[in-house]
PDB file of C-alpha atoms in Angstrom:
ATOM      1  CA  UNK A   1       9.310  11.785  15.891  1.00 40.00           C
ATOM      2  CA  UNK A   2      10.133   7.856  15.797  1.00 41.00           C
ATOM      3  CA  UNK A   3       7.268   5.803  13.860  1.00 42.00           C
ATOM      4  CA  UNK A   4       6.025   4.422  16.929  1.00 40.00           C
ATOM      5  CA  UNK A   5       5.479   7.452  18.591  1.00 41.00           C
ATOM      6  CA  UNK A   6       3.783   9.246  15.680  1.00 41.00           C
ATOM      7  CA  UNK A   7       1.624   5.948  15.411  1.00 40.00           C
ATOM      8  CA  UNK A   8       0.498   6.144  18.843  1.00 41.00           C
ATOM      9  CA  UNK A   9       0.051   9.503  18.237  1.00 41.00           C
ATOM     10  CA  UNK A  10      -1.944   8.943  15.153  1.00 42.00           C
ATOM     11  CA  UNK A  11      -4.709   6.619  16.934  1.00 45.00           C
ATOM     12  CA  UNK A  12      -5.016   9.395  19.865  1.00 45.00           C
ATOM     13  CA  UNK A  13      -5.958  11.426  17.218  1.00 50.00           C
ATOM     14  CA  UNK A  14      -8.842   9.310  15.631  1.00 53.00           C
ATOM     15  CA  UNK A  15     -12.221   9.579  17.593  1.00 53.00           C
ATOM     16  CA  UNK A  16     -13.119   6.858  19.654  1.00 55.00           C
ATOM     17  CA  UNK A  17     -16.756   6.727  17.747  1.00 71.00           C
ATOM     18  CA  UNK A  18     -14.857   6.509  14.108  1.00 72.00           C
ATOM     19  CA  UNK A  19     -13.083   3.565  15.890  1.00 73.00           C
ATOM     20  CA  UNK A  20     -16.005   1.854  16.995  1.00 81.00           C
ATOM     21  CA  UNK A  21     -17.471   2.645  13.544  1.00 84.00           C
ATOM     22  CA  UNK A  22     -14.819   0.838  11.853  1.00 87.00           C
ATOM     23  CA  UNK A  23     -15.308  -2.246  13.759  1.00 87.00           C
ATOM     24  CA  UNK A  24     -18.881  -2.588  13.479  1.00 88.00           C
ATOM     25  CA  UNK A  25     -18.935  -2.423   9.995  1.00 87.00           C
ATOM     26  CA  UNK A  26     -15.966  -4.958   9.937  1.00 87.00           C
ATOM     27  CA  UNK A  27     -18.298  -7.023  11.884  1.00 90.00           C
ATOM     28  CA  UNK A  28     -20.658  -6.961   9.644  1.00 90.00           C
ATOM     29  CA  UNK A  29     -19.316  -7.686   6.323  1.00 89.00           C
ATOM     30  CA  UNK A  30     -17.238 -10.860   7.765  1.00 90.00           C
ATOM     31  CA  UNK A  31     -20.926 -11.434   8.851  1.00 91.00           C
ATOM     32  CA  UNK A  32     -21.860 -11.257   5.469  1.00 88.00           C
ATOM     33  CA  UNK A  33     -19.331 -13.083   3.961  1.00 88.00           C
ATOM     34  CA  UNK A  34     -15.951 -10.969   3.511  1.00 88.00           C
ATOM     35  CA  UNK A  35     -12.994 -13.261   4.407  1.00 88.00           C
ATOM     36  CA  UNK A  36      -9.310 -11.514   5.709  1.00 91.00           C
ATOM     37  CA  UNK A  37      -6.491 -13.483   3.809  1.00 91.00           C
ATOM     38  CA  UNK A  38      -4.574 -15.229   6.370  1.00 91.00           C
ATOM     39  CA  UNK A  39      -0.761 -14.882   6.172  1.00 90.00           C
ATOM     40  CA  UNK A  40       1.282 -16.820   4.250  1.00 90.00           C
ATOM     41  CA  UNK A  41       3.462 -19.326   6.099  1.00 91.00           C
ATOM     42  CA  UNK A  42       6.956 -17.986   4.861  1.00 92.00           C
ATOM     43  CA  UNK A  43       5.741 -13.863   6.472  1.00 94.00           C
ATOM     44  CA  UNK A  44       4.661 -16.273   9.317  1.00 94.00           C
ATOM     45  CA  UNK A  45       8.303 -17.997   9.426  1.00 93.00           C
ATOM     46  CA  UNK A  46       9.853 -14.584   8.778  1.00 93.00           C
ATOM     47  CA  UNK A  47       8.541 -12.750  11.389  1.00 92.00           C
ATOM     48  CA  UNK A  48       9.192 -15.615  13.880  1.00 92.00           C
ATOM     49  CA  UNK A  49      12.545 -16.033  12.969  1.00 91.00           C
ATOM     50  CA  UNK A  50      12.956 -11.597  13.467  1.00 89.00           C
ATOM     51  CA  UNK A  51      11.126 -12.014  17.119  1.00 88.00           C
ATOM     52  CA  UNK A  52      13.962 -14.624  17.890  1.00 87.00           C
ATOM     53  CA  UNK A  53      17.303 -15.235  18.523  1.00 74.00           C
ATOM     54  CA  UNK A  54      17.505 -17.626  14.987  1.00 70.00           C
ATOM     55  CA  UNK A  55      17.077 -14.073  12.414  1.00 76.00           C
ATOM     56  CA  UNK A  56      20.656 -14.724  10.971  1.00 86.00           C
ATOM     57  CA  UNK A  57      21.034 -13.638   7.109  1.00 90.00           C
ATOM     58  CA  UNK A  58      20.969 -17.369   6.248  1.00 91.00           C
ATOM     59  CA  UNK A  59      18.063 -18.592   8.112  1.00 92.00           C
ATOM     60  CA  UNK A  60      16.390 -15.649   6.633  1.00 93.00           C
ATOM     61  CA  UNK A  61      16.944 -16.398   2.806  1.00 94.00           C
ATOM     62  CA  UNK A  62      16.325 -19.991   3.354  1.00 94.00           C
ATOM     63  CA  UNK A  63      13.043 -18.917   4.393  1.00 94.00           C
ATOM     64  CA  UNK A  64      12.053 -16.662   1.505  1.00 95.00           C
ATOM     65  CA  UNK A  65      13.722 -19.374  -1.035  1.00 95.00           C
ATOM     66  CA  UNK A  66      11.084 -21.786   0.160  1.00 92.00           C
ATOM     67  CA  UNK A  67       8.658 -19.490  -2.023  1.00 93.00           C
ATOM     68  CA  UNK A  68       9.955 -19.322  -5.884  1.00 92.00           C
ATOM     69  CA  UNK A  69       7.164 -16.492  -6.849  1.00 91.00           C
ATOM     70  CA  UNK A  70       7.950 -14.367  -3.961  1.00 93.00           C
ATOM     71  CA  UNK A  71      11.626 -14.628  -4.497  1.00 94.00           C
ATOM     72  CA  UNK A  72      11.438 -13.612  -7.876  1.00 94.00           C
ATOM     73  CA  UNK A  73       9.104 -10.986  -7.119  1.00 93.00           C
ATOM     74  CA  UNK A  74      11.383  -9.608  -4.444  1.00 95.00           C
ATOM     75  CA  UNK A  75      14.338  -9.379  -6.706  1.00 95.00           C
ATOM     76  CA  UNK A  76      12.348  -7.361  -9.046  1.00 92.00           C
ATOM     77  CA  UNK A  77      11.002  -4.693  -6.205  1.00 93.00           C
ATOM     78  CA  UNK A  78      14.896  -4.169  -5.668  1.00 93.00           C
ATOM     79  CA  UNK A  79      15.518  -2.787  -8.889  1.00 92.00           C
ATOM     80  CA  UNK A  80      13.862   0.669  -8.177  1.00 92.00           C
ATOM     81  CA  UNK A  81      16.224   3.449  -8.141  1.00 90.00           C
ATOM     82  CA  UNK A  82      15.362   3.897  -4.639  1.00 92.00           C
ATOM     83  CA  UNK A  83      17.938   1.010  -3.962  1.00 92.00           C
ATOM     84  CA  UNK A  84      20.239   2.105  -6.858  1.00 89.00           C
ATOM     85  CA  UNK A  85      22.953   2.544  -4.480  1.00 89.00           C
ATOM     86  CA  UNK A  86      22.959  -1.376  -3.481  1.00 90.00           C
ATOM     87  CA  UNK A  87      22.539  -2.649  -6.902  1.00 88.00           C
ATOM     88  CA  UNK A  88      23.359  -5.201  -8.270  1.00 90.00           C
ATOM     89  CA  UNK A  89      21.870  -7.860  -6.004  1.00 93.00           C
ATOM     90  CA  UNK A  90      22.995 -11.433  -7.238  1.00 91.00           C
ATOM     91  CA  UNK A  91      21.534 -13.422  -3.925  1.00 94.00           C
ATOM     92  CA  UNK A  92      18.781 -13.053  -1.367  1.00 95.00           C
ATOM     93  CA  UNK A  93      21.840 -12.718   1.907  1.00 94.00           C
ATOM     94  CA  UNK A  94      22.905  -9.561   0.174  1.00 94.00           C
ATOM     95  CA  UNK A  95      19.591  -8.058  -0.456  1.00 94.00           C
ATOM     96  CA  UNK A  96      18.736  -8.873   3.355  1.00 94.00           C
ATOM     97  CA  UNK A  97      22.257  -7.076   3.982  1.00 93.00           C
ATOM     98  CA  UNK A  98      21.460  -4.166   2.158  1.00 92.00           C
ATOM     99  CA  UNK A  99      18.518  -3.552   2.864  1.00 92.00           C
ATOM    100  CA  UNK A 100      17.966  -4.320   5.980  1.00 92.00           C
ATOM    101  CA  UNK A 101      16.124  -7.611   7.896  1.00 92.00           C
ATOM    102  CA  UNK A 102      12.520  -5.140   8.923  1.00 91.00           C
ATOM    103  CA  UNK A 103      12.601  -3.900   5.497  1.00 94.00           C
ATOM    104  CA  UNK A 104      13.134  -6.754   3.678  1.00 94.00           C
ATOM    105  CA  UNK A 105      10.021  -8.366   5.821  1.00 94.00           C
ATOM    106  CA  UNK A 106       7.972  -5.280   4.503  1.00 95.00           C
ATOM    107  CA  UNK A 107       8.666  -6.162   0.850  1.00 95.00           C
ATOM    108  CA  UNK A 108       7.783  -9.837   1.086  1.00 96.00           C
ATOM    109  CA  UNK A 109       4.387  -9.033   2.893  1.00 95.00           C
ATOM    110  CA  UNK A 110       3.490  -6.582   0.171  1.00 95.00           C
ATOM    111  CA  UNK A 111       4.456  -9.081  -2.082  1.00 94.00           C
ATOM    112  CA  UNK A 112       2.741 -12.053  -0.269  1.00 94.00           C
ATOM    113  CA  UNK A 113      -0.822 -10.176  -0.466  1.00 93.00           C
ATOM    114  CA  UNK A 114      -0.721 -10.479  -4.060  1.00 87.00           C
ATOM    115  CA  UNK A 115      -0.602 -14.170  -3.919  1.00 81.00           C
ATOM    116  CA  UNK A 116      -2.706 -14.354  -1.304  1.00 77.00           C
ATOM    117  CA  UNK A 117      -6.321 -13.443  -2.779  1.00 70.00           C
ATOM    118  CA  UNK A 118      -7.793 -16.486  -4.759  1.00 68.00           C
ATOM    119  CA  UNK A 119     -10.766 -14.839  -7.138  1.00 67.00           C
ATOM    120  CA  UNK A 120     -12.857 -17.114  -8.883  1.00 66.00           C
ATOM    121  CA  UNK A 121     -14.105 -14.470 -11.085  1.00 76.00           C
ATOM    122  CA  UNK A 122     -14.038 -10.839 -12.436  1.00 82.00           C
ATOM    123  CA  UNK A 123     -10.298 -11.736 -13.236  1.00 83.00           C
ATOM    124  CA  UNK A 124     -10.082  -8.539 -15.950  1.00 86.00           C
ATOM    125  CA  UNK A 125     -10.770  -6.805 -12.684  1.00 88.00           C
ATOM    126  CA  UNK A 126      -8.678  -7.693 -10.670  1.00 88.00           C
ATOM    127  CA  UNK A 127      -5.131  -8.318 -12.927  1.00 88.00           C
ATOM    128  CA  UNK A 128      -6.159  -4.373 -13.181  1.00 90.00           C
ATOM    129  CA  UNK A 129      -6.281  -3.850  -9.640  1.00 91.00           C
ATOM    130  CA  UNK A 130      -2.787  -5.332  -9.215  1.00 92.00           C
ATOM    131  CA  UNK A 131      -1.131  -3.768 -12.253  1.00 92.00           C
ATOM    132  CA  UNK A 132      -2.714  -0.456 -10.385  1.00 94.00           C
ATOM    133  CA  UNK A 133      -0.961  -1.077  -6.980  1.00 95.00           C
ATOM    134  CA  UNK A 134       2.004  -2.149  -8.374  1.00 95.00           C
ATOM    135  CA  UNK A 135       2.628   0.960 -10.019  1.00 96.00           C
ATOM    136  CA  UNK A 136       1.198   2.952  -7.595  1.00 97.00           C
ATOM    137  CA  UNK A 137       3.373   1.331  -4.895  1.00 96.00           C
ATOM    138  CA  UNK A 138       6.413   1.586  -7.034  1.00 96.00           C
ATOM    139  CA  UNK A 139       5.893   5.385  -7.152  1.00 97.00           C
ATOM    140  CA  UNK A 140       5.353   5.919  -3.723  1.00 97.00           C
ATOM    141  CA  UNK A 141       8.704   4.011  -3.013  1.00 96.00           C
ATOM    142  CA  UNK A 142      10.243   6.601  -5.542  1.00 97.00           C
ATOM    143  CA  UNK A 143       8.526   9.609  -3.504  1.00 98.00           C
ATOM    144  CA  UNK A 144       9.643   8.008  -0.321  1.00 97.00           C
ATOM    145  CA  UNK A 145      13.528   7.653  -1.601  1.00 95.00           C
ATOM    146  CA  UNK A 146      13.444  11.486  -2.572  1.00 95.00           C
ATOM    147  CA  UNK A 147      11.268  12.729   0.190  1.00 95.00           C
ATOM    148  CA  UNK A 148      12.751  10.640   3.162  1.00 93.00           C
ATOM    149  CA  UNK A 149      14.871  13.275   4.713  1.00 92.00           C
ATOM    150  CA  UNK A 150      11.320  15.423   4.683  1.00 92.00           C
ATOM    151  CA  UNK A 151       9.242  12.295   5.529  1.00 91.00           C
ATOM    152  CA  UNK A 152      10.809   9.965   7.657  1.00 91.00           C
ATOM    153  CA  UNK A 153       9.323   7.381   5.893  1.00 95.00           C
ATOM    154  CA  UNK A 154      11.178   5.028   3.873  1.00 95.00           C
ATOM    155  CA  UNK A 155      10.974   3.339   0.634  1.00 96.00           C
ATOM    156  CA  UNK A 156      10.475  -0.430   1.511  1.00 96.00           C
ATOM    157  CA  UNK A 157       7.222   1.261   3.665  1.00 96.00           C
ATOM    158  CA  UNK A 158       6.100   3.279   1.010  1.00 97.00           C
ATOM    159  CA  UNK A 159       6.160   0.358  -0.908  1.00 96.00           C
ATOM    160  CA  UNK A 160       3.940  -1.701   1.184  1.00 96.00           C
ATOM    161  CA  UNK A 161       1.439   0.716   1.608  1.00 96.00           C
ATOM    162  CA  UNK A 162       0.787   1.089  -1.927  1.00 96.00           C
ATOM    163  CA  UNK A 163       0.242  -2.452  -2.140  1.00 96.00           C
ATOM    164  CA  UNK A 164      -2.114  -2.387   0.495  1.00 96.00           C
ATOM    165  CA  UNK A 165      -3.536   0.893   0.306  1.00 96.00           C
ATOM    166  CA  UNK A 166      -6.749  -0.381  -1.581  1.00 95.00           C
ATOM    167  CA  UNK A 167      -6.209  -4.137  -0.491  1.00 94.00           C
ATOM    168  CA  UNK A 168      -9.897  -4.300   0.746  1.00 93.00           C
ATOM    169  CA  UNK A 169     -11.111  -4.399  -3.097  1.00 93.00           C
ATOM    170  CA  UNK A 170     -10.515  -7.696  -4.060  1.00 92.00           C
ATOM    171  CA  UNK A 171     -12.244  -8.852  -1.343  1.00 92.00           C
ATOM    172  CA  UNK A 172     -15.499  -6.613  -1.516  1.00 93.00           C
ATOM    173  CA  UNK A 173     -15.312  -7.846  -5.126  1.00 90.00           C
ATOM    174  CA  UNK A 174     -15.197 -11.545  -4.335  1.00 87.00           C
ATOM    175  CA  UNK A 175     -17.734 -10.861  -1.987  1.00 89.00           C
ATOM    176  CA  UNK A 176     -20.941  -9.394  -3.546  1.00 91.00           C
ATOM    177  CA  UNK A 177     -21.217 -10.246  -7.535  1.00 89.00           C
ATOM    178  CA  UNK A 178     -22.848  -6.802  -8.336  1.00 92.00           C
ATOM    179  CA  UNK A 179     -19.358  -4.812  -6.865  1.00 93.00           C
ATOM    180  CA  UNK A 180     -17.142  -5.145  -9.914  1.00 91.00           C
ATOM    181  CA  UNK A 181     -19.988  -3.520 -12.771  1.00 91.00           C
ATOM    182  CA  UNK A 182     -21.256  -1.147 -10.111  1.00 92.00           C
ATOM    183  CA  UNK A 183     -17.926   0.275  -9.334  1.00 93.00           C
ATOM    184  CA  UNK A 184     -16.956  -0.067 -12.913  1.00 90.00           C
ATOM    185  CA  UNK A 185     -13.698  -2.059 -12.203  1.00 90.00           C
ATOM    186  CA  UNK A 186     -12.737  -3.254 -15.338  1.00 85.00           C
ATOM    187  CA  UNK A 187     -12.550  -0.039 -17.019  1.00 84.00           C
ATOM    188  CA  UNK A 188      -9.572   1.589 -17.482  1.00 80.00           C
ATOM    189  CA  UNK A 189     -10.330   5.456 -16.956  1.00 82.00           C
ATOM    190  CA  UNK A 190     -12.745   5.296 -14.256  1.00 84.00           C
ATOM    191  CA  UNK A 191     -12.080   4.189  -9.970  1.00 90.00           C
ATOM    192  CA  UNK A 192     -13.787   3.863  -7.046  1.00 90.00           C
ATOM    193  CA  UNK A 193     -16.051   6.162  -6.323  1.00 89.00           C
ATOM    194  CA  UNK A 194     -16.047   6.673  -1.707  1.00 90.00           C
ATOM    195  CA  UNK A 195     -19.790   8.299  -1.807  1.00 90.00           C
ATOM    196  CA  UNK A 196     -21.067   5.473  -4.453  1.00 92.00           C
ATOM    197  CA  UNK A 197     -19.889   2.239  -2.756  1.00 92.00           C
ATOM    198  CA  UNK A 198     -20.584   3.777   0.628  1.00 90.00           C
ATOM    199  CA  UNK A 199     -24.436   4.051  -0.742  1.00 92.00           C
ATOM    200  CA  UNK A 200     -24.478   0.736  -2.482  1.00 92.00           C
ATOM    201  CA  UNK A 201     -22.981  -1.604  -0.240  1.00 90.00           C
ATOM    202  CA  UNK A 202     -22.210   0.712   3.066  1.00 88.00           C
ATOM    203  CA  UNK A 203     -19.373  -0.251   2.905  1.00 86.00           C
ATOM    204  CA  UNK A 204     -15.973   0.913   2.861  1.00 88.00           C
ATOM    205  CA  UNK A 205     -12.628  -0.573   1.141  1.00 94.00           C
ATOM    206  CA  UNK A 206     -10.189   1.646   3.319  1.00 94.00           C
ATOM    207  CA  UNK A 207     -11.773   0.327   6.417  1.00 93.00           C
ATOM    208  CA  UNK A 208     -11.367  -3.467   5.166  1.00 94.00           C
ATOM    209  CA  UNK A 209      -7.899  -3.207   3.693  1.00 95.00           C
ATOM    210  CA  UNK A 210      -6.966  -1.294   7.327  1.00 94.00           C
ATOM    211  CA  UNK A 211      -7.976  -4.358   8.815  1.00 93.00           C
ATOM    212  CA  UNK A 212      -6.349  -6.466   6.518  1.00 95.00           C
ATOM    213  CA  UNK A 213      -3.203  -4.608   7.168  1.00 95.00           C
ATOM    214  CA  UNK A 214      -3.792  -5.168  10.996  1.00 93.00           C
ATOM    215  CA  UNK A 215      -4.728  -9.303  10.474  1.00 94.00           C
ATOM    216  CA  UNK A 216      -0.968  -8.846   8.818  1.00 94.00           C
ATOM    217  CA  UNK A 217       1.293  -7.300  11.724  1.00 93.00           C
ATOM    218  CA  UNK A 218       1.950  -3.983   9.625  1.00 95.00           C
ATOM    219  CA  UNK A 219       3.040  -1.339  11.627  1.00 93.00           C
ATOM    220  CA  UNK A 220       0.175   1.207  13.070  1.00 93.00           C
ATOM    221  CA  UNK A 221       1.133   3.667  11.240  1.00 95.00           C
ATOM    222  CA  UNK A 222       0.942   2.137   7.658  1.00 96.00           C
ATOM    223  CA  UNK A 223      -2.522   0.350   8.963  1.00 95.00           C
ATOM    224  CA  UNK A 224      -3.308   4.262   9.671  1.00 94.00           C
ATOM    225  CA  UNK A 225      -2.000   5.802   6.435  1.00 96.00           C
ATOM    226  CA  UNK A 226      -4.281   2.944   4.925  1.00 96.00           C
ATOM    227  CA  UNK A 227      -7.055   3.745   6.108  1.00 94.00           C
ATOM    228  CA  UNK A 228      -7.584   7.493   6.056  1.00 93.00           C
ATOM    229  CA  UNK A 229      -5.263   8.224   2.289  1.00 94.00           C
ATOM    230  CA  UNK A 230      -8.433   9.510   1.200  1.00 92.00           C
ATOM    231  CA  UNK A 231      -9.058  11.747   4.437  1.00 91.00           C
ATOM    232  CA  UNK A 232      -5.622  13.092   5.118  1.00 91.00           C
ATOM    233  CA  UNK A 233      -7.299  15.849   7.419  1.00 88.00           C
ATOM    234  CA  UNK A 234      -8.228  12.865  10.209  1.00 87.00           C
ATOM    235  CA  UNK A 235      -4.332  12.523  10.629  1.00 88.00           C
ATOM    236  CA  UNK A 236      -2.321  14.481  13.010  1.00 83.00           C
ATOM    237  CA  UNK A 237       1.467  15.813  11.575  1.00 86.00           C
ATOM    238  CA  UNK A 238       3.690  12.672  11.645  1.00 90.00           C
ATOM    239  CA  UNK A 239       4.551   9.425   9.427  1.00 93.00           C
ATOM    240  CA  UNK A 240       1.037   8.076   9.247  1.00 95.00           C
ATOM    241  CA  UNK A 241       0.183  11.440   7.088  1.00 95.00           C
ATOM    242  CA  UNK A 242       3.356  11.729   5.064  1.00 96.00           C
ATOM    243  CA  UNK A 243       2.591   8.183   4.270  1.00 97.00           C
ATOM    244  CA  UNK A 244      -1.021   9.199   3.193  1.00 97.00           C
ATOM    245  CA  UNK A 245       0.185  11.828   1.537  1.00 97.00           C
ATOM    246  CA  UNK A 246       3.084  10.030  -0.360  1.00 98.00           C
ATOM    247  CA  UNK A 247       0.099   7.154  -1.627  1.00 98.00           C
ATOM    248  CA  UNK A 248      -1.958  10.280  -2.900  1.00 97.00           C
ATOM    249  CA  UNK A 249       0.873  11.586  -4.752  1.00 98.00           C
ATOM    250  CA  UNK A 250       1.920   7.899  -5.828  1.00 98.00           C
ATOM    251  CA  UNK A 251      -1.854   8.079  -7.129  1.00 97.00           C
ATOM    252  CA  UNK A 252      -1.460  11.432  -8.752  1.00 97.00           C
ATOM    253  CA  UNK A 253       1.192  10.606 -10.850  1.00 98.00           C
ATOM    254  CA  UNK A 254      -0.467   6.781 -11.647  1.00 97.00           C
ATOM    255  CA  UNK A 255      -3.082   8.966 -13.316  1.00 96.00           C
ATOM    256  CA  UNK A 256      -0.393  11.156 -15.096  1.00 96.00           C
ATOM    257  CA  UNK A 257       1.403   8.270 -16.309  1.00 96.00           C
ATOM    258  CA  UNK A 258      -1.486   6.830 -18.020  1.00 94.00           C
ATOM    259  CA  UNK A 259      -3.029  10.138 -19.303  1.00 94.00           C
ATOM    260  CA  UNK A 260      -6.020   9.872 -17.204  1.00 92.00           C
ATOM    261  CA  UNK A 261      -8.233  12.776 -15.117  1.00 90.00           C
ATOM    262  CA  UNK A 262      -7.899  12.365 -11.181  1.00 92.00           C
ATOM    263  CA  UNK A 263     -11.168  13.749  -9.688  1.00 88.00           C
ATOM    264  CA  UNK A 264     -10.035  13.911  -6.154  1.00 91.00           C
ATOM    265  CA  UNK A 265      -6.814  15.334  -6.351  1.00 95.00           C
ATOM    266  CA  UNK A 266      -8.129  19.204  -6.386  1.00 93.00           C
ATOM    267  CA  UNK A 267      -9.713  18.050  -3.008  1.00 93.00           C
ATOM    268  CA  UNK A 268      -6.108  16.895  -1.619  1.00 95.00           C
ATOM    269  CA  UNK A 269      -3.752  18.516  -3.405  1.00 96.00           C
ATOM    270  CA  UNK A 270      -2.715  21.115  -0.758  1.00 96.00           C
ATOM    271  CA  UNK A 271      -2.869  18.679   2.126  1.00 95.00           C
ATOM    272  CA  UNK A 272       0.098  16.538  -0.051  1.00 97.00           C
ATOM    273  CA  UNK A 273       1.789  19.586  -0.767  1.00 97.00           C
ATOM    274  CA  UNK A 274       2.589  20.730   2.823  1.00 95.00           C
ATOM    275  CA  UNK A 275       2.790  17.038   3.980  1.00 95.00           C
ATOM    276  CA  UNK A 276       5.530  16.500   1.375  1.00 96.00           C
ATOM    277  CA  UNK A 277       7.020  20.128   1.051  1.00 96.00           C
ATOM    278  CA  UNK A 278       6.446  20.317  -2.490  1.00 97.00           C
ATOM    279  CA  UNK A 279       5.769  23.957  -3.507  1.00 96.00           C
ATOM    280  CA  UNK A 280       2.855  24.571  -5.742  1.00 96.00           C
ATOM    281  CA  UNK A 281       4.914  25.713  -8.635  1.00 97.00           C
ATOM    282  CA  UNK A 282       7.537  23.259  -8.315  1.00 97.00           C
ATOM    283  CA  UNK A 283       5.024  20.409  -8.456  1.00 97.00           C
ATOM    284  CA  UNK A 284       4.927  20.205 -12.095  1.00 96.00           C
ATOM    285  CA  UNK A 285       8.580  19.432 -12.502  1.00 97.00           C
ATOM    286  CA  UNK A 286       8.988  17.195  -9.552  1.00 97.00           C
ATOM    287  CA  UNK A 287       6.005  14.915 -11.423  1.00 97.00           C
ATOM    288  CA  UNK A 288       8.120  15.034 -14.335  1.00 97.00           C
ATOM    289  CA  UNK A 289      11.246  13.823 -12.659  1.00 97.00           C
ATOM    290  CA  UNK A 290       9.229  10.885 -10.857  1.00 97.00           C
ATOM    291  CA  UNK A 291       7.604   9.650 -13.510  1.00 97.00           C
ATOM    292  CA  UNK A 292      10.718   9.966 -15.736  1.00 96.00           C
ATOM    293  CA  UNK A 293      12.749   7.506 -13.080  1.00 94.00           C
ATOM    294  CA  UNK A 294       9.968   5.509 -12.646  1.00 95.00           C
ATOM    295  CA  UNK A 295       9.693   5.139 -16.834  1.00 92.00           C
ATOM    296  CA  UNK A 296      13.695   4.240 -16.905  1.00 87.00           C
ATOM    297  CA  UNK A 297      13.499   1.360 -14.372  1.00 82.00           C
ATOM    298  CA  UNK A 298      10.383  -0.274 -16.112  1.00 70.00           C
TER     299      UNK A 298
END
């Protein structure tokens, strides 16, 4: 199954009244204040320059030049393992080469959305929330590497959805002062709690960063994968789960790493292992492994 198809696939799947849910209560908190980051001009030049005739290696790097920070930031995403095979990369033509035009446009757009949220305040907060999907996303692209022959899904996609997986909780947190404390953001051990912000602000941050992901071009399946991770069940077998699954694991092993407890993962731990075909009892050492590569490229 292509990604398109299992995307289209995906949305057949997801009941037209969830739909409809979704965009009411999108309606409602831009209504009440909640802004989608636009795109930055260089993914806007990028993906003009791929729909064209002009998307030669050169015009491409001259593009992503323009923009020191995301340059930089790009050459460090290509230092995973997952690319260990193309290393070393000494200019931007070779890294589009490499990797790939599509692919390289995922990496800059997960790297543009950290640039692309001005807060004002909570900042404690929110260099936590990056550092989080940073790692996060630098796991799943491990997962993805090692699982892609299982998974179809590969590691420059894996990567963006970890960057965006929780996207929409900057901007509930810019939004309404009280999110940050209630949701207890700036401490280290604790996360969002669904049922809790769901009561408190009825809203939901999987729903916003799905439409943030949307307002970006993403492919349906990542914007899918985004917004149910926490709800793996609402997906039908194809990439949009695997991807789900792979962020859950990424998550898993972001709470192993730091040597904290992960309430939900009892509740999805089967659904990743089946997803991912990872047997029960060889789940131990395959969380090992990961977070062993991941500890030798940081």
């Amino acid at each position: 199954m292509t990604s398109s198809d299992s995307a289209a696939a995906t949305v057949e799947s997801v009941p037209e009244s969830r739909l409809q849910k979704d965009e009411k209560t999108l309606q409602r908190l831009l209504s009440q204040g909640v802004k989608l980051p636009p795109q930055p001009k260089v993914v806007e030049e990028l993906e003009r320059l791929l729909r064209s005739d002009e998307a030669d290696l050169r015009a491409l790097a001259r593009v992503i030049s323009q923009d020191a920070g995301i340059t930089a930031m790009l050459f460090k995403a290509v230092q995973s393992s997952a690319y260990r095979q193309h290393q070393p990369f000494d200019n931007l033509e070779k890294i589009l080469q490499a990797i790939g035009l599509k692919q390289t446009l995922n990496l800059v757009q997960a790297i543009a959305l950290m640039g692309a949220n001005k807060v004002s305040k909570h900042r404690k907060a929110y260099e936590r929330f990056w550092s989080r999907s940073q790692t996060i996303a630098q796991l799943a692209m491990l997962i993805a590497d090692e699982r892609v022959m299982v998974c179809n899904v590969f590691p420059d996609q894996a990567y963006l959805a970890g960057i965006f997986h929780d996207c929409g909780v900057p901007l509930l947190m810019e939004r309404f002062p009280s999110y940050c404390r209630a949701m207890h953001l700036e401490e280290n051990d604790t996360w969002i709690d669904l049922l809790e912000e769901d009561k408190k602000y009825q809203a939901d941050h999987c729903v916003v960063g799905y439409f943030v992901a949307r307002h970006w071009h993403l492919p349906e399946f990542i914007c899918e994968a985004i917004r149910f991770h926490h709800d793996l069940p609402q997906l039908v077998p194809g990439d949009s789960r695997s991807l789900a699954a792979i962020i859950q694991l990424a998550i898993h092993a972001y709470h192993q790493y730091l040597h904290l407890d992960d309430p939900d993962w009892g509740r999805v731990v089967e659904d990743v292992q089946e997803e991912l075909g990872i047997h029960a009892d060889d789940l131990p050492e395959y969380l090992d492994v990961l977070l062993e590569r991941f500890q030798h490229q940081s």
